[in-house]
Coordinates of C-alpha atoms in Angstrom, one line a residue:
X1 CA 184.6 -148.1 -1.0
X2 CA 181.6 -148.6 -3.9
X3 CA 178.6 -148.3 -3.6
X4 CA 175.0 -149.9 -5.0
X5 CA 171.6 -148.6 -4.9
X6 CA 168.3 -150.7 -5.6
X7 CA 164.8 -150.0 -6.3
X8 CA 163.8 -151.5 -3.2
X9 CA 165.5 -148.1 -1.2
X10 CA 168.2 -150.2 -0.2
X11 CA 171.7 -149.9 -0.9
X12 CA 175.5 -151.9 -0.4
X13 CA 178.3 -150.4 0.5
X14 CA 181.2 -152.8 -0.5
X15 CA 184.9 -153.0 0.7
X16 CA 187.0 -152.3 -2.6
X17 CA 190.7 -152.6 -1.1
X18 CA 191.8 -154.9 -4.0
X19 CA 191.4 -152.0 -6.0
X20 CA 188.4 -153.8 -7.8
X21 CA 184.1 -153.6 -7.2
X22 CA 184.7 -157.4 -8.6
X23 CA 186.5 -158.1 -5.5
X24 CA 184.8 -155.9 -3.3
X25 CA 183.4 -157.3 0.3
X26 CA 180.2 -156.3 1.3
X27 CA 180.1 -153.9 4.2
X28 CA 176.9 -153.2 4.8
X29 CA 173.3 -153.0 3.8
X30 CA 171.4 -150.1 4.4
X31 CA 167.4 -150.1 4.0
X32 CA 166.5 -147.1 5.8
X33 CA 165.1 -145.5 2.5
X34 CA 161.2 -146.0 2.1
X35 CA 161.3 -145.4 -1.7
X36 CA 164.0 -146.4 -5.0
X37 CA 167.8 -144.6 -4.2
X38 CA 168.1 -142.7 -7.3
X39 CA 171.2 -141.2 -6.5
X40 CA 174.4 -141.6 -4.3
X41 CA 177.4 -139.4 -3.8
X42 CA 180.6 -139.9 -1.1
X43 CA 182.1 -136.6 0.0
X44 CA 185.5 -135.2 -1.6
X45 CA 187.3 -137.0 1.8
X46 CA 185.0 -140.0 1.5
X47 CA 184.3 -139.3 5.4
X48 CA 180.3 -138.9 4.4
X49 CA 177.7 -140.5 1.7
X50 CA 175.2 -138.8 0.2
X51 CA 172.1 -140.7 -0.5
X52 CA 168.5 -139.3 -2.5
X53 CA 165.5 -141.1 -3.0
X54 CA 162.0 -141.1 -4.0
X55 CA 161.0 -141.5 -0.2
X56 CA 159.5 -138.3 0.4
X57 CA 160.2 -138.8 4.3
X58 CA 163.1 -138.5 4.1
X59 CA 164.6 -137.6 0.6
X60 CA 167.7 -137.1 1.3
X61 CA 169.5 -138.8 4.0
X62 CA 173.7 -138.3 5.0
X63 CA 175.5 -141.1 6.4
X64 CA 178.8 -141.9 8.1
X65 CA 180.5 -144.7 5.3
X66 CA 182.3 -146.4 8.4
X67 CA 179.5 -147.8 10.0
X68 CA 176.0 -147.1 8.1
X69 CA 175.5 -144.8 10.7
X70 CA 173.1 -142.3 10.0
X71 CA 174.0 -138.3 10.3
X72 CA 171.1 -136.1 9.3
X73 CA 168.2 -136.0 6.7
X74 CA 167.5 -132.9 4.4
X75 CA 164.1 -131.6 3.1
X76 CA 161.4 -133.8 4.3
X77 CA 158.2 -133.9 2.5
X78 CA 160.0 -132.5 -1.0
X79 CA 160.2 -134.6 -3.7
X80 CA 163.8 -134.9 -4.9
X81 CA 165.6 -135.2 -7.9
X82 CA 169.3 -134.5 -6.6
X83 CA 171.1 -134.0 -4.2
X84 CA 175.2 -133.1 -3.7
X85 CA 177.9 -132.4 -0.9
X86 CA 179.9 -129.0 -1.2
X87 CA 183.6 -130.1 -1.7
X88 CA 184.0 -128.9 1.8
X89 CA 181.0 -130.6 2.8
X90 CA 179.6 -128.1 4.7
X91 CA 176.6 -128.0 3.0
X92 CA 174.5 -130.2 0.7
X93 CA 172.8 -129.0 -2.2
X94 CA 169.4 -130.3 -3.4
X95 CA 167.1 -129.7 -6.6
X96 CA 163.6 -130.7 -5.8
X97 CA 161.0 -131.7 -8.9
X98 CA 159.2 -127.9 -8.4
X99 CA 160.9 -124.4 -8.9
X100 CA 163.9 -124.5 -6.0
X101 CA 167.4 -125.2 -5.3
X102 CA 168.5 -125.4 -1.5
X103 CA 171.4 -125.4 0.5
X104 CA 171.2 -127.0 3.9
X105 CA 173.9 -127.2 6.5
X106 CA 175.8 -130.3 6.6
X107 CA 175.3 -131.3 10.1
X108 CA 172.3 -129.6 11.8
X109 CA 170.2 -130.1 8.7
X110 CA 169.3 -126.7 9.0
X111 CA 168.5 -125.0 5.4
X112 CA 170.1 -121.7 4.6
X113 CA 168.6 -120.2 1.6
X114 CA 166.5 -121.0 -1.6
X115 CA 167.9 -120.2 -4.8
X116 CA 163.9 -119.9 -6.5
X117 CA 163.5 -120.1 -10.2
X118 CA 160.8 -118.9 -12.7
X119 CA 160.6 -122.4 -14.3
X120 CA 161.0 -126.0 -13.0
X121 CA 164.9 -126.4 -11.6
X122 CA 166.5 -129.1 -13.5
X123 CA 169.8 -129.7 -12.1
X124 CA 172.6 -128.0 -10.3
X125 CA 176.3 -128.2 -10.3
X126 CA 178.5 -126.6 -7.4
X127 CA 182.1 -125.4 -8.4
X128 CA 185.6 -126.5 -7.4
X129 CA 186.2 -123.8 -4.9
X130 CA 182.6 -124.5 -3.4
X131 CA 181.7 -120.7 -4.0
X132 CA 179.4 -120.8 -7.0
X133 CA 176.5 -123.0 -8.0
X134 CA 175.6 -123.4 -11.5
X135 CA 171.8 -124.1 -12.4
X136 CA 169.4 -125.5 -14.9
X137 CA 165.4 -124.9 -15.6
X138 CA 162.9 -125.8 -18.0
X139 CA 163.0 -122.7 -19.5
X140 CA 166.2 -123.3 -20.9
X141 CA 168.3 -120.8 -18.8
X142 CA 171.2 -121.3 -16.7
X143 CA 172.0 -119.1 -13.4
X144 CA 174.9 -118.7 -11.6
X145 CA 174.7 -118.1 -8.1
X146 CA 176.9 -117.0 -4.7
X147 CA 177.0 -120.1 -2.8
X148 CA 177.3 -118.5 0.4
X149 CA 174.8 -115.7 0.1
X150 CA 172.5 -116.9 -2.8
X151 CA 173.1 -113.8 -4.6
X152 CA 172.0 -114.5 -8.4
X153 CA 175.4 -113.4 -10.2
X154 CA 174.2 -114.6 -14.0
X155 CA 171.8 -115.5 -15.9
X156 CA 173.0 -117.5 -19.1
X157 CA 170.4 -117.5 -22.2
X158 CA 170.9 -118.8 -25.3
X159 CA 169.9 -122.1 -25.3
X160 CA 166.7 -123.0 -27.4
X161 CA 165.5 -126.2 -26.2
X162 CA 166.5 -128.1 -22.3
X163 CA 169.9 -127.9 -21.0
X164 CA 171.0 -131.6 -20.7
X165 CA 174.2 -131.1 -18.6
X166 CA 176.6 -128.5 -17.5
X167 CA 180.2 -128.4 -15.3
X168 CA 182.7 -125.5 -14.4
X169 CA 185.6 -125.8 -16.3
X170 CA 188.8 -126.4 -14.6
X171 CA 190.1 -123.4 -15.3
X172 CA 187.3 -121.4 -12.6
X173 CA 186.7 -118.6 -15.3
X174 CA 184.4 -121.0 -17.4
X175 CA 181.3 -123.0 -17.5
X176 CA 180.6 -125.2 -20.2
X177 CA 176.7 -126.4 -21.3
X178 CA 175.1 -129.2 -23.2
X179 CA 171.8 -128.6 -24.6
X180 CA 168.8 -130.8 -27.0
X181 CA 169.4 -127.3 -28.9
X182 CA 173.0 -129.2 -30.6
X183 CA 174.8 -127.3 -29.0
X184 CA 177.8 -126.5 -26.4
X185 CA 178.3 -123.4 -25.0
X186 CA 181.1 -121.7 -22.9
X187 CA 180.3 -118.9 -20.5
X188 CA 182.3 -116.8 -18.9
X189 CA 181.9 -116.4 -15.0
X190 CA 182.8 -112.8 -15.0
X191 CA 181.0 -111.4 -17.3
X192 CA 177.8 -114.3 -18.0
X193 CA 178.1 -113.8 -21.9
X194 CA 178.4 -116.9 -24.0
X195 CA 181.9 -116.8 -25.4
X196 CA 181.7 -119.6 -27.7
X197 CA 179.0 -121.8 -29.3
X198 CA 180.0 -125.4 -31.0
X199 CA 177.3 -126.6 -33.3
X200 CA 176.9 -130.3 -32.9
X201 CA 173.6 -130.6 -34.8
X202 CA 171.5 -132.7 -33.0
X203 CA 170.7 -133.7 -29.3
X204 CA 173.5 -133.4 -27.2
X205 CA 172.7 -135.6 -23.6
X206 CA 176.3 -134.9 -21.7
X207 CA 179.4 -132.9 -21.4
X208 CA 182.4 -134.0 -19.2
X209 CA 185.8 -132.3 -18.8
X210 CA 189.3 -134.0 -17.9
X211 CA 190.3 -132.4 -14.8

């Protein structure tokens, strides 16, 4: 399955069997959204979508991808800017515009902790093994926190200006940043340190890994 978002809060989900979006069949349209769908995510089985919107109402809503059936909603009256299944998908993971990072559970909606920061949280990326979450803030640090207790177990600083991306390496003893500093930087999990530094020098908007 694909699926399209619009500014109107609406989004298609879209048949891709032929192995092509080109040749997809629309599935269904979905306008439950009051605000633009900035972002949309399926779950590591593709059994559940992920949608998060401006809508304050309803942010951040969790649907079943057979039917457009909707599961549960996350953070109402929080302003949103992402939102992500665990790869178990017991829990979702959201970054709202002010100073927090949640973790809800999947299907009661229920929220578990807060992860607070000292400075606006940016993003958040959750490891492979679902046991760590990796953050950013406008202050230019990364944390790196236990999922399942929200214990802070880093804090990575070294970057000079905002941390544009960041992803766990495949390995599970690394995390690897992108920063407007020019740089990349590899941490280690264990220890927090920076380990290595590539100079780029200038802006550096996005780091990927190959599996």
């Amino acid at each position: 399955r694909a699926i399209t978002h619009a500014l109107d809060g609406s989004f298609h989900l879209w048949n891709t069997e032929m192995g092509s979006v080109f040749e997809g069949k629309l599935v269904h349209l979905c306008r439950e959204h009051r605000g633009t769908v900035m972002d949309a995510s399926f779950s590591a089985d593709s059994s559940k979508l992920l949608t998060t919107s401006l809508d304050t109402s309803c942010p951040v809503l969790l649907w079943d991808p057979e039917d457009c059936r909707r599961l549960q909603s996350f953070g109402p009256g929080i302003q949103m800017r992402q939102a992500m299944l665990t790869p178990g998908g017991d829990q979702v993971v959201t970054v709202d515009v002010e100073h927090c990072v949640r973790a809800w559970e999947t299907t009661t909606g229920i929220l578990l902790r807060e992860l607070a920061h000292d400075a606006q949280a940016l993003s958040a990326s959750i490891s492979l093994d679902g046991m760590a979450v990796l953050t950013s803030s406008a202050d230019n640090i990364l944390r790196l926190w236990k999922l399942d207790s929200g214990d802070l177990m880093h804090v990575l600083s070294g970057h000079t200006d905002e941390v544009t991306s960041m992803t766990f390496h495949p390995d599970g003893e690394q995390v690897i940043s992108s920063s407007r500093d020019g740089t990349l930087r590899s941490w280690s999990m264990s220890g927090g340190e920076c380990v290595r530094t590539l100079e780029i020098g200038e802006a550096i908007t996005l780091v990927a890994l190959s599996p």
